[in-house]
């Protein structure tokens, strides 16, 4: 009887001593089953879902609002105008100060917000390598912004897409035929308008939706993920594929433990506050764009075009270890 009790006690002790490891393994198994490195985490789905929600809400508001419904949508200006030429709202005017001084210079504001956070906040990583990887991610996103709206071996993708779908610059093309205009004036929207032409006929991807979605999603990843992890707001959900094919939580590659700044009274800091201010204004102007500018399909293609780069920079590295070694992951 004594021998049986000793054996049972030893078995219980052994079981008790291994339970923490078992619990950790179970937690990791649960995490890997719950979160695929190919897809956004539950928290990320909520964040990314904010963009289509704002676009759908804004588009429905434009249909249901008496002021907007009473105004005529002008295809050329891609905005609403009343019969007397006035706009239904201050934000429906392209000359409003937020559009002129913020959205038109949007990538500059977004870049300034990102660098203010990365260079001043400990959540972004203290080592030079972590900061260099953040710069590499910004450079990749910026390259996509340049290709889509600035330059793609000539005309940017937005203008190329407009022409591929049947669009043209009426006055400029007539001038090219008669010899009174440069052929380059017919290739881009900016050159067309500068030459007095009308950019019409094709599908115009919403540059505003593209810019505001791209900048907002980048700040969400570069600022909110590091802050949440550093402050211990919630547990790490992201999983990564290791070089040997194993699936593990992203914490295995982290420089600091989660919750390292939990006791810090100033969680956001000046860099965090500035970045969140720019993010908030981005989202507000995205809503204004959804209400007053562009068609449903133009807004949809702007959203999709932005998400191509966001997925490539912030999700592909999770299951491509070689790429992760170069650009890393925010907060890790």
Short mmCIF file of C-alpha atoms in Angstrom, two decimals:
data_model
loop_
_atom_site.label_atom_id
_atom_site.label_comp_id
_atom_site.label_asym_id
_atom_site.label_seq_id
_atom_site.Cartn_x
_atom_site.Cartn_y
_atom_site.Cartn_z
CA UNK A 1 0.00 0.00 0.00
CA UNK A 2 2.84 2.33 0.89
CA UNK A 3 4.56 1.53 -2.40
CA UNK A 4 1.40 2.31 -4.38
CA UNK A 5 0.96 5.64 -2.62
CA UNK A 6 4.59 6.56 -3.30
CA UNK A 7 4.23 5.67 -6.95
CA UNK A 8 1.00 7.63 -7.27
CA UNK A 9 2.57 10.67 -5.56
CA UNK A 10 5.59 10.51 -7.85
CA UNK A 11 3.29 10.32 -10.86
CA UNK A 12 1.32 13.31 -9.65
CA UNK A 13 4.51 15.28 -9.03
CA UNK A 14 5.77 14.41 -12.49
CA UNK A 15 2.48 15.47 -14.02
CA UNK A 16 2.53 18.70 -12.02
CA UNK A 17 6.10 19.49 -13.01
CA UNK A 18 5.38 19.09 -16.73
CA UNK A 19 2.06 20.92 -16.76
CA UNK A 20 3.49 24.41 -17.49
CA UNK A 21 5.27 23.10 -20.59
CA UNK A 22 2.14 21.24 -21.61
CA UNK A 23 0.08 24.38 -21.14
CA UNK A 24 2.56 26.39 -23.21
CA UNK A 25 2.49 23.78 -25.98
CA UNK A 26 -1.29 23.73 -25.92
CA UNK A 27 -1.39 27.52 -26.06
CA UNK A 28 1.01 27.54 -29.01
CA UNK A 29 -1.00 24.83 -30.78
CA UNK A 30 -4.17 26.82 -30.20
CA UNK A 31 -2.51 29.99 -31.50
CA UNK A 32 -1.22 28.35 -34.64
CA UNK A 33 -4.59 26.80 -35.33
CA UNK A 34 -6.32 30.12 -34.77
CA UNK A 35 -3.96 32.37 -36.74
CA UNK A 36 -2.52 31.49 -40.13
CA UNK A 37 0.56 33.45 -41.24
CA UNK A 38 -1.12 33.80 -44.63
CA UNK A 39 -4.06 35.77 -43.24
CA UNK A 40 -4.64 38.79 -40.97
CA UNK A 41 -5.11 38.08 -37.28
CA UNK A 42 -8.54 38.73 -35.68
CA UNK A 43 -7.42 42.18 -34.52
CA UNK A 44 -6.02 42.97 -37.96
CA UNK A 45 -9.26 41.91 -39.62
CA UNK A 46 -11.12 44.48 -37.55
CA UNK A 47 -8.56 47.17 -38.43
CA UNK A 48 -8.50 46.36 -42.14
CA UNK A 49 -12.29 46.04 -42.18
CA UNK A 50 -12.51 49.68 -41.16
CA UNK A 51 -11.56 50.79 -44.70
CA UNK A 52 -14.39 49.09 -46.62
CA UNK A 53 -16.80 50.04 -43.83
CA UNK A 54 -15.91 53.73 -44.23
CA UNK A 55 -16.20 53.50 -48.02
CA UNK A 56 -19.56 51.73 -47.93
CA UNK A 57 -20.94 54.03 -45.23
CA UNK A 58 -19.78 57.12 -47.12
CA UNK A 59 -21.20 55.91 -50.42
CA UNK A 60 -24.56 55.09 -48.81
CA UNK A 61 -24.58 58.45 -47.04
CA UNK A 62 -24.08 60.16 -50.41
CA UNK A 63 -27.09 58.30 -51.79
CA UNK A 64 -29.35 58.94 -48.78
CA UNK A 65 -28.34 62.48 -47.80
CA UNK A 66 -30.78 65.11 -49.19
CA UNK A 67 -27.96 67.61 -49.74
CA UNK A 68 -25.78 65.24 -51.72
CA UNK A 69 -28.69 63.65 -53.55
CA UNK A 70 -29.86 67.08 -54.71
CA UNK A 71 -26.44 67.78 -56.23
CA UNK A 72 -25.37 66.46 -59.62
CA UNK A 73 -22.35 64.21 -59.86
CA UNK A 74 -19.90 65.62 -62.41
CA UNK A 75 -17.92 62.84 -64.08
CA UNK A 76 -15.11 65.13 -65.18
CA UNK A 77 -14.48 66.69 -61.78
CA UNK A 78 -15.50 63.46 -59.99
CA UNK A 79 -17.45 65.46 -57.43
CA UNK A 80 -20.96 66.66 -56.58
CA UNK A 81 -22.16 70.12 -57.58
CA UNK A 82 -25.52 71.80 -57.04
CA UNK A 83 -27.38 73.53 -59.87
CA UNK A 84 -25.94 76.90 -58.86
CA UNK A 85 -22.39 75.49 -58.93
CA UNK A 86 -21.97 75.28 -55.16
CA UNK A 87 -20.81 72.17 -53.32
CA UNK A 88 -23.12 70.35 -50.87
CA UNK A 89 -20.49 70.61 -48.11
CA UNK A 90 -17.21 72.31 -47.32
CA UNK A 91 -15.51 68.93 -47.63
CA UNK A 92 -17.12 68.42 -51.05
CA UNK A 93 -15.00 71.28 -52.40
CA UNK A 94 -11.61 70.25 -53.77
CA UNK A 95 -10.29 73.59 -52.55
CA UNK A 96 -11.00 72.82 -48.87
CA UNK A 97 -7.90 73.34 -46.75
CA UNK A 98 -7.71 69.71 -45.59
CA UNK A 99 -7.59 68.50 -49.18
CA UNK A 100 -5.13 71.15 -50.33
CA UNK A 101 -2.71 71.10 -47.39
CA UNK A 102 -3.14 67.56 -46.07
CA UNK A 103 -4.34 65.06 -48.67
CA UNK A 104 -2.45 66.61 -51.59
CA UNK A 105 0.68 66.37 -49.43
CA UNK A 106 -0.51 63.17 -47.80
CA UNK A 107 2.54 61.00 -48.30
CA UNK A 108 4.74 63.69 -46.78
CA UNK A 109 2.54 63.84 -43.66
CA UNK A 110 2.41 60.05 -43.40
CA UNK A 111 6.17 59.75 -43.80
CA UNK A 112 6.80 62.42 -41.17
CA UNK A 113 4.45 60.66 -38.74
CA UNK A 114 6.12 57.30 -39.28
CA UNK A 115 9.66 58.60 -38.82
CA UNK A 116 8.65 60.64 -35.77
CA UNK A 117 7.46 57.42 -34.13
CA UNK A 118 10.27 55.13 -35.30
CA UNK A 119 13.02 57.53 -34.26
CA UNK A 120 11.62 58.56 -30.87
CA UNK A 121 9.54 55.72 -29.42
CA UNK A 122 11.07 52.64 -27.74
CA UNK A 123 8.21 50.45 -28.99
CA UNK A 124 9.58 50.75 -32.53
CA UNK A 125 12.78 48.97 -31.45
CA UNK A 126 15.92 50.28 -29.83
CA UNK A 127 18.49 48.63 -32.09
CA UNK A 128 19.72 50.23 -35.34
CA UNK A 129 18.75 47.02 -37.16
CA UNK A 130 15.10 47.35 -36.08
CA UNK A 131 14.98 50.95 -37.24
CA UNK A 132 16.67 50.03 -40.53
CA UNK A 133 14.04 47.36 -41.18
CA UNK A 134 11.28 49.90 -40.51
CA UNK A 135 12.89 52.22 -43.07
CA UNK A 136 13.08 49.31 -45.53
CA UNK A 137 9.34 48.67 -45.13
CA UNK A 138 8.61 52.36 -45.62
CA UNK A 139 10.79 52.37 -48.76
CA UNK A 140 8.89 49.38 -50.19
CA UNK A 141 5.50 51.02 -49.56
CA UNK A 142 6.76 54.34 -50.92
CA UNK A 143 8.01 52.64 -54.09
CA UNK A 144 4.49 51.31 -54.69
CA UNK A 145 3.02 54.78 -54.10
CA UNK A 146 5.45 56.23 -56.66
CA UNK A 147 4.66 53.56 -59.26
CA UNK A 148 0.90 53.94 -58.86
CA UNK A 149 0.48 57.73 -58.74
CA UNK A 150 3.78 59.36 -59.70
CA UNK A 151 5.93 57.53 -62.23
CA UNK A 152 6.07 54.07 -63.78
CA UNK A 153 8.70 54.34 -66.52
CA UNK A 154 6.72 57.29 -67.78
CA UNK A 155 3.04 57.67 -66.90
CA UNK A 156 2.00 56.25 -63.50
CA UNK A 157 -0.16 53.14 -63.24
CA UNK A 158 -3.33 55.14 -62.56
CA UNK A 159 -2.95 57.08 -65.82
CA UNK A 160 -1.90 54.00 -67.78
CA UNK A 161 -4.96 52.15 -66.51
CA UNK A 162 -7.18 55.07 -67.48
CA UNK A 163 -5.90 54.98 -71.05
CA UNK A 164 -5.99 51.17 -71.26
CA UNK A 165 -9.71 51.30 -70.40
CA UNK A 166 -10.48 53.74 -73.20
CA UNK A 167 -9.69 57.08 -71.57
CA UNK A 168 -8.03 59.96 -73.37
CA UNK A 169 -7.26 63.67 -73.23
CA UNK A 170 -9.62 65.14 -75.82
CA UNK A 171 -8.11 68.56 -76.40
CA UNK A 172 -4.51 67.37 -76.22
CA UNK A 173 -5.05 64.52 -78.68
CA UNK A 174 -6.69 66.91 -81.12
CA UNK A 175 -3.73 69.25 -80.66
CA UNK A 176 -1.27 66.44 -81.35
CA UNK A 177 -3.04 65.70 -84.63
CA UNK A 178 -3.01 69.35 -85.68
CA UNK A 179 0.53 69.90 -84.40
CA UNK A 180 -0.42 72.45 -81.74
CA UNK A 181 0.26 70.24 -78.67
CA UNK A 182 3.00 67.96 -77.40
CA UNK A 183 2.21 64.24 -77.48
CA UNK A 184 3.24 64.00 -73.79
CA UNK A 185 0.25 66.16 -72.87
CA UNK A 186 -2.06 63.28 -73.74
CA UNK A 187 -0.32 60.70 -71.54
CA UNK A 188 -1.05 61.81 -67.97
CA UNK A 189 -3.93 63.51 -66.15
CA UNK A 190 -1.68 66.27 -64.81
CA UNK A 191 -0.24 67.10 -68.25
CA UNK A 192 -3.68 66.90 -69.83
CA UNK A 193 -5.22 69.40 -67.42
CA UNK A 194 -2.17 71.66 -67.65
CA UNK A 195 -2.63 71.85 -71.42
CA UNK A 196 -6.31 72.72 -71.04
CA UNK A 197 -7.55 69.26 -71.97
CA UNK A 198 -10.28 67.05 -70.51
CA UNK A 199 -9.31 63.67 -69.07
CA UNK A 200 -12.31 61.50 -69.84
CA UNK A 201 -13.62 58.14 -70.99
CA UNK A 202 -11.69 55.55 -68.97
CA UNK A 203 -11.69 54.04 -65.50
CA UNK A 204 -9.95 56.29 -63.00
CA UNK A 205 -8.69 54.51 -59.88
CA UNK A 206 -9.38 56.79 -56.92
CA UNK A 207 -6.00 58.24 -56.02
CA UNK A 208 -7.40 59.68 -52.79
CA UNK A 209 -8.71 56.30 -51.62
CA UNK A 210 -5.45 54.65 -52.62
CA UNK A 211 -3.27 57.20 -50.81
CA UNK A 212 -5.37 57.43 -47.64
CA UNK A 213 -5.82 53.67 -47.34
CA UNK A 214 -2.14 52.96 -48.00
CA UNK A 215 -0.94 55.56 -45.50
CA UNK A 216 -3.46 54.60 -42.82
CA UNK A 217 -2.76 50.87 -43.09
CA UNK A 218 0.99 51.50 -42.95
CA UNK A 219 0.63 53.58 -39.77
CA UNK A 220 -1.65 50.97 -38.23
CA UNK A 221 1.00 48.33 -38.76
CA UNK A 222 4.04 50.43 -37.90
CA UNK A 223 2.59 52.26 -34.89
CA UNK A 224 -0.34 50.34 -33.41
CA UNK A 225 1.25 46.86 -33.47
CA UNK A 226 4.48 47.98 -31.73
CA UNK A 227 2.52 50.08 -29.21
CA UNK A 228 0.10 47.25 -28.39
CA UNK A 229 2.93 44.77 -27.91
CA UNK A 230 5.18 47.15 -25.95
CA UNK A 231 2.37 48.34 -23.65
CA UNK A 232 0.91 44.84 -23.24
CA UNK A 233 -2.54 45.85 -24.43
CA UNK A 234 -3.19 42.35 -25.79
CA UNK A 235 -1.26 39.19 -26.57
CA UNK A 236 0.76 38.63 -29.71
CA UNK A 237 -1.41 36.96 -32.35
CA UNK A 238 0.94 36.90 -35.31
CA UNK A 239 2.53 33.62 -36.35
CA UNK A 240 5.54 33.14 -38.61
CA UNK A 241 6.99 30.31 -40.65
CA UNK A 242 10.57 29.58 -39.62
CA UNK A 243 13.40 28.61 -41.97
CA UNK A 244 12.87 24.93 -41.10
CA UNK A 245 9.14 25.17 -41.88
CA UNK A 246 8.00 25.25 -38.26
CA UNK A 247 5.11 27.54 -37.35
CA UNK A 248 5.75 29.67 -34.27
CA UNK A 249 4.56 32.80 -32.59
CA UNK A 250 6.27 35.99 -33.76
CA UNK A 251 7.67 36.57 -30.26
CA UNK A 252 10.44 34.03 -30.89
CA UNK A 253 12.20 36.62 -33.09
CA UNK A 254 11.50 39.65 -30.89
CA UNK A 255 14.21 41.86 -29.40
CA UNK A 256 12.13 42.68 -26.31
CA UNK A 257 9.52 40.82 -24.28
CA UNK A 258 5.83 41.74 -24.66
CA UNK A 259 4.68 44.30 -22.12
CA UNK A 260 8.15 45.82 -21.68
CA UNK A 261 6.60 49.29 -21.40
CA UNK A 262 3.59 48.31 -19.32
CA UNK A 263 4.77 50.38 -16.34
CA UNK A 264 5.57 53.42 -18.45
CA UNK A 265 3.14 56.26 -17.67
CA UNK A 266 3.59 57.92 -21.06
CA UNK A 267 2.65 55.15 -23.49
CA UNK A 268 2.19 57.18 -26.67
CA UNK A 269 4.91 59.80 -26.43
CA UNK A 270 5.12 62.72 -28.85
CA UNK A 271 5.87 60.47 -31.80
CA UNK A 272 2.91 58.21 -31.07
CA UNK A 273 0.52 61.14 -30.61
CA UNK A 274 1.62 62.75 -33.87
CA UNK A 275 1.28 59.46 -35.76
CA UNK A 276 -2.18 58.76 -34.34
CA UNK A 277 -3.25 62.33 -35.20
CA UNK A 278 -2.20 61.84 -38.83
CA UNK A 279 -3.91 58.43 -38.87
CA UNK A 280 -7.14 59.92 -37.53
CA UNK A 281 -7.16 62.71 -40.12
CA UNK A 282 -6.39 60.18 -42.86
CA UNK A 283 -9.45 58.15 -41.89
CA UNK A 284 -11.64 61.26 -41.70
CA UNK A 285 -10.60 62.40 -45.17
CA UNK A 286 -11.15 58.86 -46.47
CA UNK A 287 -14.74 59.12 -45.24
CA UNK A 288 -15.14 62.53 -46.89
CA UNK A 289 -13.79 61.09 -50.14
CA UNK A 290 -16.25 58.21 -49.89
CA UNK A 291 -19.16 60.63 -49.47
CA UNK A 292 -18.36 63.33 -52.00
CA UNK A 293 -15.95 62.03 -54.64
CA UNK A 294 -15.61 59.20 -57.15
CA UNK A 295 -17.89 56.32 -58.12
CA UNK A 296 -18.30 53.06 -56.20
CA UNK A 297 -16.00 51.15 -58.55
CA UNK A 298 -13.30 53.83 -58.57
CA UNK A 299 -13.21 53.72 -54.76
CA UNK A 300 -13.14 49.92 -54.77
CA UNK A 301 -10.16 49.73 -57.14
CA UNK A 302 -8.33 52.37 -55.08
CA UNK A 303 -8.84 50.20 -51.99
CA UNK A 304 -7.66 47.02 -53.73
CA UNK A 305 -4.58 48.72 -55.21
CA UNK A 306 -3.50 49.93 -51.76
CA UNK A 307 -4.03 46.53 -50.16
CA UNK A 308 -1.73 44.85 -52.70
CA UNK A 309 1.27 46.63 -51.18
CA UNK A 310 0.06 46.23 -47.59
CA UNK A 311 -0.22 42.46 -48.00
CA UNK A 312 3.15 42.20 -49.75
CA UNK A 313 5.02 44.17 -47.08
CA UNK A 314 3.24 43.17 -43.86
CA UNK A 315 1.92 39.64 -44.49
CA UNK A 316 4.18 37.92 -47.02
CA UNK A 317 7.24 38.17 -44.70
CA UNK A 318 5.38 36.08 -42.12
CA UNK A 319 5.57 33.02 -44.36
CA UNK A 320 8.71 33.92 -46.33
CA UNK A 321 11.63 33.84 -43.84
CA UNK A 322 14.17 35.19 -46.34
CA UNK A 323 12.10 38.34 -46.89
CA UNK A 324 11.50 38.67 -43.15
CA UNK A 325 15.26 38.77 -42.60
CA UNK A 326 15.41 41.89 -44.79
CA UNK A 327 12.36 43.96 -43.83
CA UNK A 328 11.31 42.27 -40.58
CA UNK A 329 7.95 42.81 -38.85
CA UNK A 330 6.72 45.87 -36.90
CA UNK A 331 7.40 45.59 -33.17
CA UNK A 332 9.52 42.45 -33.56
#
